[in-house]
Amino acid sequence: MINKDLLEQYDKYLAKTYNRFMLGIVKGKKDLVYDSNGKEYIDMNSGIAVNTFGINDESWKEAVISQLNKVQHTSNLYYSEPQGQLAQLLCEKSHMKRVFFSNSGAEANECAIKTARKYSHDKYGKNRHVIISLVNSFHGRTITTLSATGQDVFHKDFDPFTPGFVYVEANNLEAIKEVIKSKEVCGILLEVIQGEGGVIPLDEHYLQDLSYLCKEEDILLIIDEIQTGIGRSGKFLSYMHHNLKPDIVTCAKGLGGGLPIGATLFNKKTEDVLDPGSHGSTFGGNPISCAGAINVVERIDNILLEEVKIKENYIREQLTDSTGIKSVSGKGLMLAVETTKPASEVIAKCMEKGVLFILAKDKVRMLPPLDISLNNLKIAIDTLKEACKV
Ligand SMILES: *Cc1c(COP(=O)(O)O)cnc(C)c1O
């Protein structure tokens, strides 16, 4: 349900960049949201993996309000406590060495790309600047992160792009070796589970071999954890399922628990690449966003991660071999379902019944709050199963 005036405002004044569901969300509580008529919905997408602990979470809200009572912005010309504290927490949990803060996923990836190029420039001189990314990847909407994105649908109409990006087929190590032979490569950028590409995990062997190849060739392994990170996959960061040792890691979405923040993490090899003046952001590391993020990151502990895995198992058990469901992919609470009926029909049916899912390519995607209640999870999955029946 959506209020007519609001619909008219959108029609008249907003850029037409989104195909929206006919639903206006006016408030929420944890894993539930409400429209202007008071109709209740179970939120199975958390604002695309952003509201890690759902909506209006008490502890998170307290952390944010407490910071709001102190100072909302300082600029990065001064020191600010939330930024220092969050950086330390992120480094401790990821075993990375340093962090640069920005405001979004695309910006976190921009910083990763700049760092990879500067690393190579400092060490090998000009021209060793090519970054390999994967077909079907998604890395953002700025011109450079679009250039890194291996999906033509996003490219249409926006050329010319930033040079120096090459796409290769996922899970094909030979394809990468071919590029390395013919081009001067400084980095490989990938998602361990391709999110917008349809929630598709990369192969274990491929990741291991690729990681080894990167070390041997001194090519930086850059992992985009923007959708998969911050507990979403059942580990703090999804590469931890595979014991990978990336050189640069990017986070955003779930990090702020609903506030805009991006983070680019560096290891020993890359921690000193960015020096004074080489990069910056006015809003990056904003104290309010950092206070929210500290609350989120502190709460991603082993008990919560275990809970995420238990919920994944429950969902898989329920959906595997259920009528109208062809497959389930993904990890933790980042899952997608291939349905016999068109996914958009299934999603519309579920919305009617009070459960919100979203699309990932032609699949039904779910990214619920990590602490979704078992009761609401059960209702959501039962509703999905029912809607998939032909
Ligand atoms: C969402 C997403 C981005 C872009 O993040 P924004 O905050 O929208 O700029 C980049 N990479 C991945 C894997 C994402 O899922």
Short mmCIF file of C-alpha atoms and ligand atoms in Angstrom, two decimals:
data_model
loop_
_atom_site.label_atom_id
_atom_site.label_comp_id
_atom_site.label_asym_id
_atom_site.label_seq_id
_atom_site.Cartn_x
_atom_site.Cartn_y
_atom_site.Cartn_z
CA MET A 1 0.00 0.00 0.00
CA ILE A 2 1.16 3.49 -0.80
CA ASN A 3 -0.25 6.92 -0.07
CA LYS A 4 -1.45 8.70 -3.24
CA ASP A 5 0.25 12.04 -2.49
CA LEU A 6 3.57 10.34 -1.95
CA LEU A 7 3.21 8.48 -5.22
CA GLU A 8 2.50 11.76 -7.01
CA GLN A 9 5.52 13.46 -5.44
CA TYR A 10 7.75 10.62 -6.57
CA ASP A 11 6.25 10.67 -10.06
CA LYS A 12 6.75 14.38 -10.37
CA TYR A 13 10.00 15.13 -8.53
CA LEU A 14 12.27 12.09 -8.31
CA ALA A 15 14.66 10.91 -10.96
CA LYS A 16 13.28 7.77 -12.52
CA THR A 17 16.19 5.54 -11.55
CA TYR A 18 14.32 2.79 -9.69
CA ASN A 19 11.56 0.33 -10.44
CA ARG A 20 9.86 0.40 -7.06
CA PHE A 21 7.48 -1.95 -5.34
CA MET A 22 4.13 -0.26 -4.66
CA LEU A 23 4.85 -0.02 -0.98
CA GLY A 24 5.65 2.95 1.23
CA ILE A 25 7.41 1.95 4.43
CA VAL A 26 6.64 4.38 7.24
CA LYS A 27 8.15 2.61 10.24
CA GLY A 28 9.41 -0.69 11.54
CA LYS A 29 10.57 -2.69 14.51
CA LYS A 30 13.37 -5.24 14.18
CA ASP A 31 12.32 -7.69 11.43
CA LEU A 32 8.91 -6.07 10.82
CA VAL A 33 7.95 -3.04 8.71
CA TYR A 34 4.63 -1.19 8.34
CA ASP A 35 2.97 0.73 5.51
CA SER A 36 0.81 3.86 5.92
CA ASN A 37 -2.27 1.68 6.45
CA GLY A 38 -0.62 -0.15 9.32
CA LYS A 39 -0.24 -3.37 7.33
CA GLU A 40 2.63 -5.43 8.74
CA TYR A 41 5.33 -7.11 6.65
CA ILE A 42 8.18 -9.45 7.58
CA ASP A 43 11.34 -7.85 6.19
CA MET A 44 13.39 -10.50 4.40
CA ASN A 45 15.82 -8.07 2.75
CA SER A 46 16.87 -5.53 5.45
CA GLY A 47 17.20 -2.68 2.96
CA ILE A 48 19.48 -4.88 0.79
CA ALA A 49 21.66 -6.31 3.59
CA VAL A 50 21.99 -2.95 5.35
CA ASN A 51 19.89 -3.16 8.52
CA THR A 52 22.04 -5.88 10.10
CA PHE A 53 19.98 -5.93 13.31
CA GLY A 54 16.73 -4.86 11.70
CA ILE A 55 14.89 -1.61 12.11
CA ASN A 56 14.78 0.57 15.19
CA ASP A 57 17.02 -1.81 17.16
CA GLU A 58 17.28 -0.50 20.73
CA SER A 59 21.00 -1.04 21.36
CA TRP A 60 22.05 0.37 17.98
CA LYS A 61 19.71 3.33 18.37
CA GLU A 62 21.16 4.09 21.80
CA ALA A 63 24.71 4.09 20.40
CA VAL A 64 23.73 6.44 17.58
CA ILE A 65 21.74 8.84 19.77
CA SER A 66 24.50 8.94 22.36
CA GLN A 67 26.96 10.07 19.65
CA LEU A 68 24.41 12.49 18.23
CA ASN A 69 24.35 14.18 21.64
CA LYS A 70 28.12 14.70 21.43
CA VAL A 71 29.13 15.71 17.89
CA GLN A 72 27.72 14.87 14.43
CA HIS A 73 30.71 15.78 12.23
CA THR A 74 34.26 16.97 12.72
CA SER A 75 35.98 16.75 9.29
CA ASN A 76 38.99 14.51 8.87
CA LEU A 77 41.34 17.35 9.80
CA TYR A 78 40.78 16.41 13.46
CA TYR A 79 40.78 13.23 15.50
CA SER A 80 37.46 11.65 16.46
CA GLU A 81 36.94 8.81 18.93
CA PRO A 82 34.32 6.72 17.09
CA GLN A 83 36.56 6.52 14.01
CA GLY A 84 39.57 5.32 15.99
CA GLN A 85 37.52 2.78 17.90
CA LEU A 86 35.81 1.41 14.79
CA ALA A 87 39.11 1.12 12.89
CA GLN A 88 40.64 -0.89 15.74
CA LEU A 89 37.60 -3.17 15.97
CA LEU A 90 37.59 -3.83 12.22
CA CYS A 91 41.31 -4.58 12.19
CA GLU A 92 41.03 -6.93 15.17
CA LYS A 93 38.12 -8.85 13.64
CA SER A 94 39.53 -9.03 10.11
CA HIS A 95 43.28 -9.32 10.92
CA MET A 96 43.86 -6.47 8.49
CA LYS A 97 46.17 -3.59 9.45
CA ARG A 98 44.56 -0.26 8.58
CA VAL A 99 41.26 1.21 7.40
CA PHE A 100 40.15 4.08 5.19
CA PHE A 101 36.55 5.23 5.76
CA SER A 102 34.16 6.49 3.09
CA ASN A 103 30.37 6.59 2.71
CA SER A 104 29.31 3.81 0.36
CA GLY A 105 30.28 0.59 -1.33
CA ALA A 106 31.24 2.25 -4.58
CA GLU A 107 33.54 4.64 -2.73
CA ALA A 108 35.14 1.80 -0.78
CA ASN A 109 35.90 0.09 -4.11
CA GLU A 110 37.18 3.32 -5.67
CA CYS A 111 39.65 3.54 -2.80
CA ALA A 112 40.67 -0.10 -3.29
CA ILE A 113 41.27 0.51 -7.00
CA LYS A 114 43.33 3.65 -6.35
CA THR A 115 45.38 1.79 -3.74
CA ALA A 116 46.07 -1.17 -6.04
CA ARG A 117 47.24 1.15 -8.81
CA LYS A 118 49.41 3.22 -6.47
CA TYR A 119 50.95 0.09 -4.93
CA SER A 120 52.02 -1.05 -8.35
CA HIS A 121 53.06 2.42 -9.46
CA ASP A 122 55.28 2.89 -6.37
CA LYS A 123 56.91 -0.51 -6.78
CA TYR A 124 57.03 -1.16 -10.53
CA GLY A 125 56.60 2.26 -12.16
CA LYS A 126 54.01 3.31 -14.74
CA ASN A 127 51.70 1.07 -16.81
CA ARG A 128 51.27 -1.94 -14.52
CA HIS A 129 47.71 -0.81 -13.87
CA VAL A 130 45.27 -3.45 -15.14
CA ILE A 131 42.69 -4.78 -12.71
CA ILE A 132 40.99 -8.06 -13.50
CA SER A 133 37.40 -8.53 -12.42
CA LEU A 134 34.88 -11.27 -13.10
CA VAL A 135 32.05 -11.62 -15.57
CA ASN A 136 28.72 -11.25 -13.71
CA SER A 137 30.28 -9.19 -10.91
CA PHE A 138 28.91 -6.01 -9.37
CA HIS A 139 31.15 -3.36 -7.82
CA GLY A 140 29.18 -0.09 -7.91
CA ARG A 141 27.67 2.68 -10.00
CA THR A 142 30.40 5.32 -10.33
CA ILE A 143 32.08 5.33 -13.71
CA THR A 144 35.17 3.54 -12.41
CA THR A 145 33.35 0.93 -10.32
CA LEU A 146 31.02 0.39 -13.29
CA SER A 147 34.15 -0.14 -15.36
CA ALA A 148 35.07 -2.86 -12.87
CA THR A 149 31.58 -4.39 -13.03
CA GLY A 150 31.40 -7.36 -15.40
CA GLN A 151 27.76 -7.01 -16.50
CA ASP A 152 26.85 -5.27 -19.76
CA VAL A 153 23.36 -4.28 -18.56
CA PHE A 154 24.93 -1.67 -16.30
CA HIS A 155 27.26 -0.32 -19.00
CA LYS A 156 24.75 0.61 -21.67
CA ASP A 157 24.81 4.35 -22.54
CA PHE A 158 27.65 5.40 -20.20
CA ASP A 159 30.85 5.02 -22.21
CA PRO A 160 33.65 5.95 -22.32
CA PHE A 161 34.76 4.01 -19.25
CA THR A 162 37.87 4.13 -17.09
CA PRO A 163 40.54 2.17 -18.96
CA GLY A 164 42.48 -0.67 -17.38
CA PHE A 165 39.78 -3.19 -16.52
CA VAL A 166 39.57 -6.68 -17.98
CA TYR A 167 36.77 -9.17 -17.27
CA VAL A 168 37.33 -12.89 -17.13
CA GLU A 169 34.92 -15.76 -16.68
CA ALA A 170 34.49 -16.79 -13.01
CA ASN A 171 36.04 -20.07 -11.83
CA ASN A 172 38.44 -20.17 -14.78
CA LEU A 173 42.03 -19.78 -13.57
CA GLU A 174 43.48 -20.29 -17.05
CA ALA A 175 41.61 -17.19 -18.26
CA ILE A 176 43.36 -15.15 -15.58
CA LYS A 177 46.76 -16.62 -16.46
CA GLU A 178 46.18 -15.64 -20.09
CA VAL A 179 45.49 -12.01 -19.13
CA ILE A 180 48.51 -11.90 -16.84
CA LYS A 181 50.71 -13.10 -19.72
CA SER A 182 49.55 -10.41 -22.14
CA LYS A 183 48.78 -7.45 -19.86
CA GLU A 184 50.37 -5.66 -16.92
CA VAL A 185 48.10 -6.61 -14.06
CA CYS A 186 48.19 -5.03 -10.60
CA GLY A 187 45.09 -6.49 -8.96
CA ILE A 188 42.19 -8.92 -9.05
CA LEU A 189 38.84 -7.74 -7.70
CA LEU A 190 36.13 -10.27 -6.81
CA GLU A 191 33.11 -11.09 -4.66
CA VAL A 192 33.39 -14.48 -2.93
CA ILE A 193 29.63 -14.78 -3.48
CA GLN A 194 28.42 -12.75 -6.48
CA GLY A 195 25.43 -10.89 -5.04
CA GLU A 196 23.74 -8.84 -7.74
CA GLY A 197 24.88 -11.50 -10.19
CA GLY A 198 22.40 -13.97 -8.66
CA VAL A 199 23.93 -14.99 -5.31
CA ILE A 200 26.52 -17.33 -6.81
CA PRO A 201 29.45 -18.52 -4.67
CA LEU A 202 32.83 -18.97 -6.37
CA ASP A 203 34.42 -22.45 -6.31
CA GLU A 204 36.63 -23.34 -3.35
CA HIS A 205 39.51 -24.66 -5.52
CA TYR A 206 39.42 -21.63 -7.76
CA LEU A 207 39.69 -19.28 -4.80
CA GLN A 208 42.63 -21.23 -3.36
CA ASP A 209 44.50 -21.37 -6.68
CA LEU A 210 43.77 -17.73 -7.40
CA SER A 211 45.03 -16.67 -4.00
CA TYR A 212 48.28 -18.60 -4.59
CA LEU A 213 48.67 -17.09 -8.06
CA CYS A 214 48.22 -13.57 -6.67
CA LYS A 215 50.98 -14.12 -4.09
CA GLU A 216 53.36 -15.54 -6.70
CA GLU A 217 52.84 -12.72 -9.18
CA ASP A 218 52.57 -9.93 -6.58
CA ILE A 219 49.09 -9.16 -7.85
CA LEU A 220 46.85 -7.68 -5.16
CA LEU A 221 43.85 -9.79 -4.17
CA ILE A 222 40.99 -7.34 -3.58
CA ILE A 223 37.85 -8.82 -2.06
CA ASP A 224 34.56 -6.95 -2.28
CA GLU A 225 32.70 -7.86 0.93
CA ILE A 226 30.15 -5.08 0.54
CA GLN A 227 27.19 -7.46 0.44
CA THR A 228 28.74 -10.62 1.91
CA GLY A 229 30.55 -9.03 4.87
CA ILE A 230 29.72 -8.16 8.49
CA GLY A 231 28.38 -11.58 9.43
CA ARG A 232 26.03 -11.97 6.49
CA SER A 233 27.54 -15.25 5.22
CA GLY A 234 27.96 -16.84 8.66
CA LYS A 235 31.56 -15.57 9.08
CA PHE A 236 32.58 -12.02 9.89
CA LEU A 237 33.83 -11.71 6.28
CA SER A 238 32.95 -14.33 3.66
CA TYR A 239 36.57 -15.02 2.60
CA MET A 240 37.08 -16.45 6.09
CA HIS A 241 35.17 -19.55 4.95
CA HIS A 242 38.14 -20.20 2.65
CA ASN A 243 41.06 -18.98 4.76
CA LEU A 244 42.02 -16.45 2.10
CA LYS A 245 44.50 -13.66 2.87
CA PRO A 246 43.34 -10.70 0.78
CA ASP A 247 45.50 -7.59 0.35
CA ILE A 248 42.52 -5.21 0.31
CA VAL A 249 38.96 -5.75 1.56
CA THR A 250 35.95 -3.47 1.02
CA CYS A 251 32.89 -3.24 3.28
CA ALA A 252 29.76 -1.09 3.32
CA LYS A 253 26.06 -2.09 3.35
CA GLY A 254 25.63 -3.94 6.68
CA LEU A 255 28.53 -2.15 8.40
CA GLY A 256 26.60 0.91 9.59
CA GLY A 257 23.44 -1.00 10.51
CA GLY A 258 21.45 1.48 8.42
CA LEU A 259 23.74 4.52 8.30
CA PRO A 260 25.94 5.23 5.26
CA ILE A 261 29.54 4.13 5.69
CA GLY A 262 32.16 2.41 3.56
CA ALA A 263 35.46 0.93 4.70
CA THR A 264 38.53 -0.15 2.74
CA LEU A 265 40.82 -2.45 4.74
CA PHE A 266 44.53 -2.92 4.04
CA ASN A 267 46.94 -5.71 5.01
CA LYS A 268 50.67 -5.48 5.68
CA LYS A 269 51.47 -5.19 1.99
CA THR A 270 49.08 -2.31 1.32
CA GLU A 271 48.79 -0.49 4.66
CA ASP A 272 51.29 2.27 3.77
CA VAL A 273 50.35 2.80 0.12
CA LEU A 274 48.01 5.73 0.72
CA ASP A 275 49.95 8.67 2.13
CA PRO A 276 48.90 12.21 3.12
CA GLY A 277 47.06 13.92 0.29
CA SER A 278 46.63 10.80 -1.84
CA HIS A 279 43.01 10.17 -0.89
CA GLY A 280 40.26 11.69 1.23
CA SER A 281 36.57 12.13 1.93
CA THR A 282 34.63 14.92 3.60
CA PHE A 283 32.02 12.70 5.21
CA GLY A 284 34.11 9.51 5.41
CA GLY A 285 34.20 8.10 8.94
CA ASN A 286 31.39 10.36 10.09
CA PRO A 287 31.06 10.01 13.90
CA ILE A 288 27.38 9.05 13.82
CA SER A 289 27.90 6.37 11.17
CA CYS A 290 30.95 5.12 13.07
CA ALA A 291 29.01 4.94 16.35
CA GLY A 292 26.32 2.84 14.63
CA ALA A 293 28.99 0.66 13.02
CA ILE A 294 30.82 0.08 16.32
CA ASN A 295 27.58 -1.23 17.81
CA VAL A 296 27.05 -3.54 14.82
CA VAL A 297 30.61 -4.88 14.65
CA GLU A 298 30.82 -5.50 18.41
CA ARG A 299 27.70 -7.65 18.20
CA ILE A 300 28.95 -9.91 15.39
CA ASP A 301 30.28 -12.61 17.72
CA ASN A 302 30.49 -16.39 17.45
CA ILE A 303 27.07 -16.88 19.02
CA LEU A 304 25.43 -14.67 16.38
CA LEU A 305 27.41 -16.30 13.55
CA GLU A 306 26.33 -19.73 14.79
CA GLU A 307 22.72 -18.49 14.79
CA VAL A 308 23.13 -17.33 11.18
CA LYS A 309 24.30 -20.82 10.17
CA ILE A 310 21.42 -22.50 12.03
CA LYS A 311 18.95 -20.24 10.21
CA GLU A 312 20.63 -21.01 6.87
CA ASN A 313 20.27 -24.73 7.55
CA TYR A 314 16.63 -24.29 8.47
CA ILE A 315 15.91 -22.36 5.25
CA ARG A 316 17.75 -24.92 3.12
CA GLU A 317 15.95 -27.85 4.76
CA GLN A 318 12.60 -26.20 4.22
CA LEU A 319 13.15 -25.15 0.61
CA THR A 320 15.16 -28.00 -0.86
CA ASP A 321 12.83 -30.27 -2.88
CA SER A 322 9.83 -28.09 -2.10
CA THR A 323 7.32 -27.85 -4.97
CA GLY A 324 8.15 -25.09 -7.45
CA ILE A 325 11.68 -24.57 -6.11
CA LYS A 326 14.55 -25.62 -8.35
CA SER A 327 17.57 -24.63 -6.29
CA VAL A 328 18.88 -22.63 -3.35
CA SER A 329 22.23 -20.82 -3.58
CA GLY A 330 24.35 -18.63 -1.34
CA LYS A 331 25.61 -18.79 2.20
CA GLY A 332 24.43 -17.81 5.66
CA LEU A 333 21.59 -15.32 5.41
CA MET A 334 22.48 -14.31 1.86
CA LEU A 335 20.45 -16.82 -0.15
CA ALA A 336 18.63 -16.96 -3.47
CA VAL A 337 15.97 -19.34 -4.69
CA GLU A 338 15.44 -20.42 -8.27
CA THR A 339 11.72 -20.88 -8.78
CA THR A 340 9.59 -22.58 -11.44
CA LYS A 341 7.26 -19.58 -11.58
CA PRO A 342 8.80 -16.21 -12.53
CA ALA A 343 10.53 -14.86 -9.43
CA SER A 344 8.79 -11.48 -9.68
CA GLU A 345 5.41 -13.24 -9.49
CA VAL A 346 6.50 -15.14 -6.39
CA ILE A 347 7.74 -11.92 -4.78
CA ALA A 348 4.47 -10.10 -5.55
CA LYS A 349 2.47 -12.96 -4.04
CA CYS A 350 4.61 -12.93 -0.88
CA MET A 351 4.24 -9.16 -0.56
CA GLU A 352 0.48 -9.52 -0.73
CA LYS A 353 0.74 -12.04 2.12
CA GLY A 354 2.94 -9.70 4.18
CA VAL A 355 6.49 -10.90 3.45
CA LEU A 356 9.10 -8.83 1.57
CA PHE A 357 11.64 -10.53 -0.70
CA ILE A 358 13.69 -9.00 -3.51
CA LEU A 359 15.12 -10.15 -6.84
CA ALA A 360 18.66 -11.22 -7.66
CA LYS A 361 18.71 -11.57 -11.45
CA ASP A 362 15.86 -14.06 -12.03
CA LYS A 363 15.87 -15.47 -8.49
CA VAL A 364 14.08 -14.69 -5.25
CA ARG A 365 16.69 -13.25 -2.88
CA MET A 366 16.62 -13.07 0.88
CA LEU A 367 18.88 -11.04 3.17
CA PRO A 368 16.95 -10.85 6.45
CA PRO A 369 18.26 -9.14 9.59
CA LEU A 370 20.87 -11.48 11.10
CA ASP A 371 18.85 -11.71 14.33
CA ILE A 372 15.47 -12.30 12.64
CA SER A 373 13.21 -14.18 15.06
CA LEU A 374 12.75 -17.88 14.36
CA ASN A 375 9.01 -17.40 14.42
CA ASN A 376 9.02 -14.71 11.71
CA LEU A 377 11.58 -16.62 9.70
CA LYS A 378 9.30 -19.66 9.76
CA ILE A 379 6.28 -17.59 8.62
CA ALA A 380 8.35 -16.00 5.83
CA ILE A 381 9.66 -19.33 4.55
CA ASP A 382 6.21 -20.98 4.75
CA THR A 383 4.80 -18.05 2.77
CA LEU A 384 7.55 -18.39 0.16
CA LYS A 385 6.97 -22.15 -0.17
CA GLU A 386 3.25 -21.60 -0.65
CA ALA A 387 3.82 -18.85 -3.24
CA CYS A 388 6.17 -21.11 -5.25
CA LYS A 389 3.59 -23.87 -5.67
CA VAL A 390 2.29 -23.91 -9.20
C1 LIG B 1 25.89 -2.87 -3.23
C2 LIG B 1 27.22 -3.29 -3.72
C3 LIG B 1 28.17 -2.34 -4.13
C4 LIG B 1 27.86 -0.86 -4.22
O1 LIG B 1 27.57 -0.29 -2.99
P1 LIG B 1 26.89 1.17 -2.92
O2 LIG B 1 26.84 1.47 -1.45
O3 LIG B 1 25.53 1.05 -3.56
O4 LIG B 1 27.76 2.10 -3.67
C5 LIG B 1 29.41 -2.80 -4.52
N1 LIG B 1 29.72 -4.10 -4.49
C6 LIG B 1 28.84 -5.04 -4.08
C7 LIG B 1 29.25 -6.48 -4.04
C8 LIG B 1 27.55 -4.67 -3.69
O5 LIG B 1 26.67 -5.60 -3.34
#
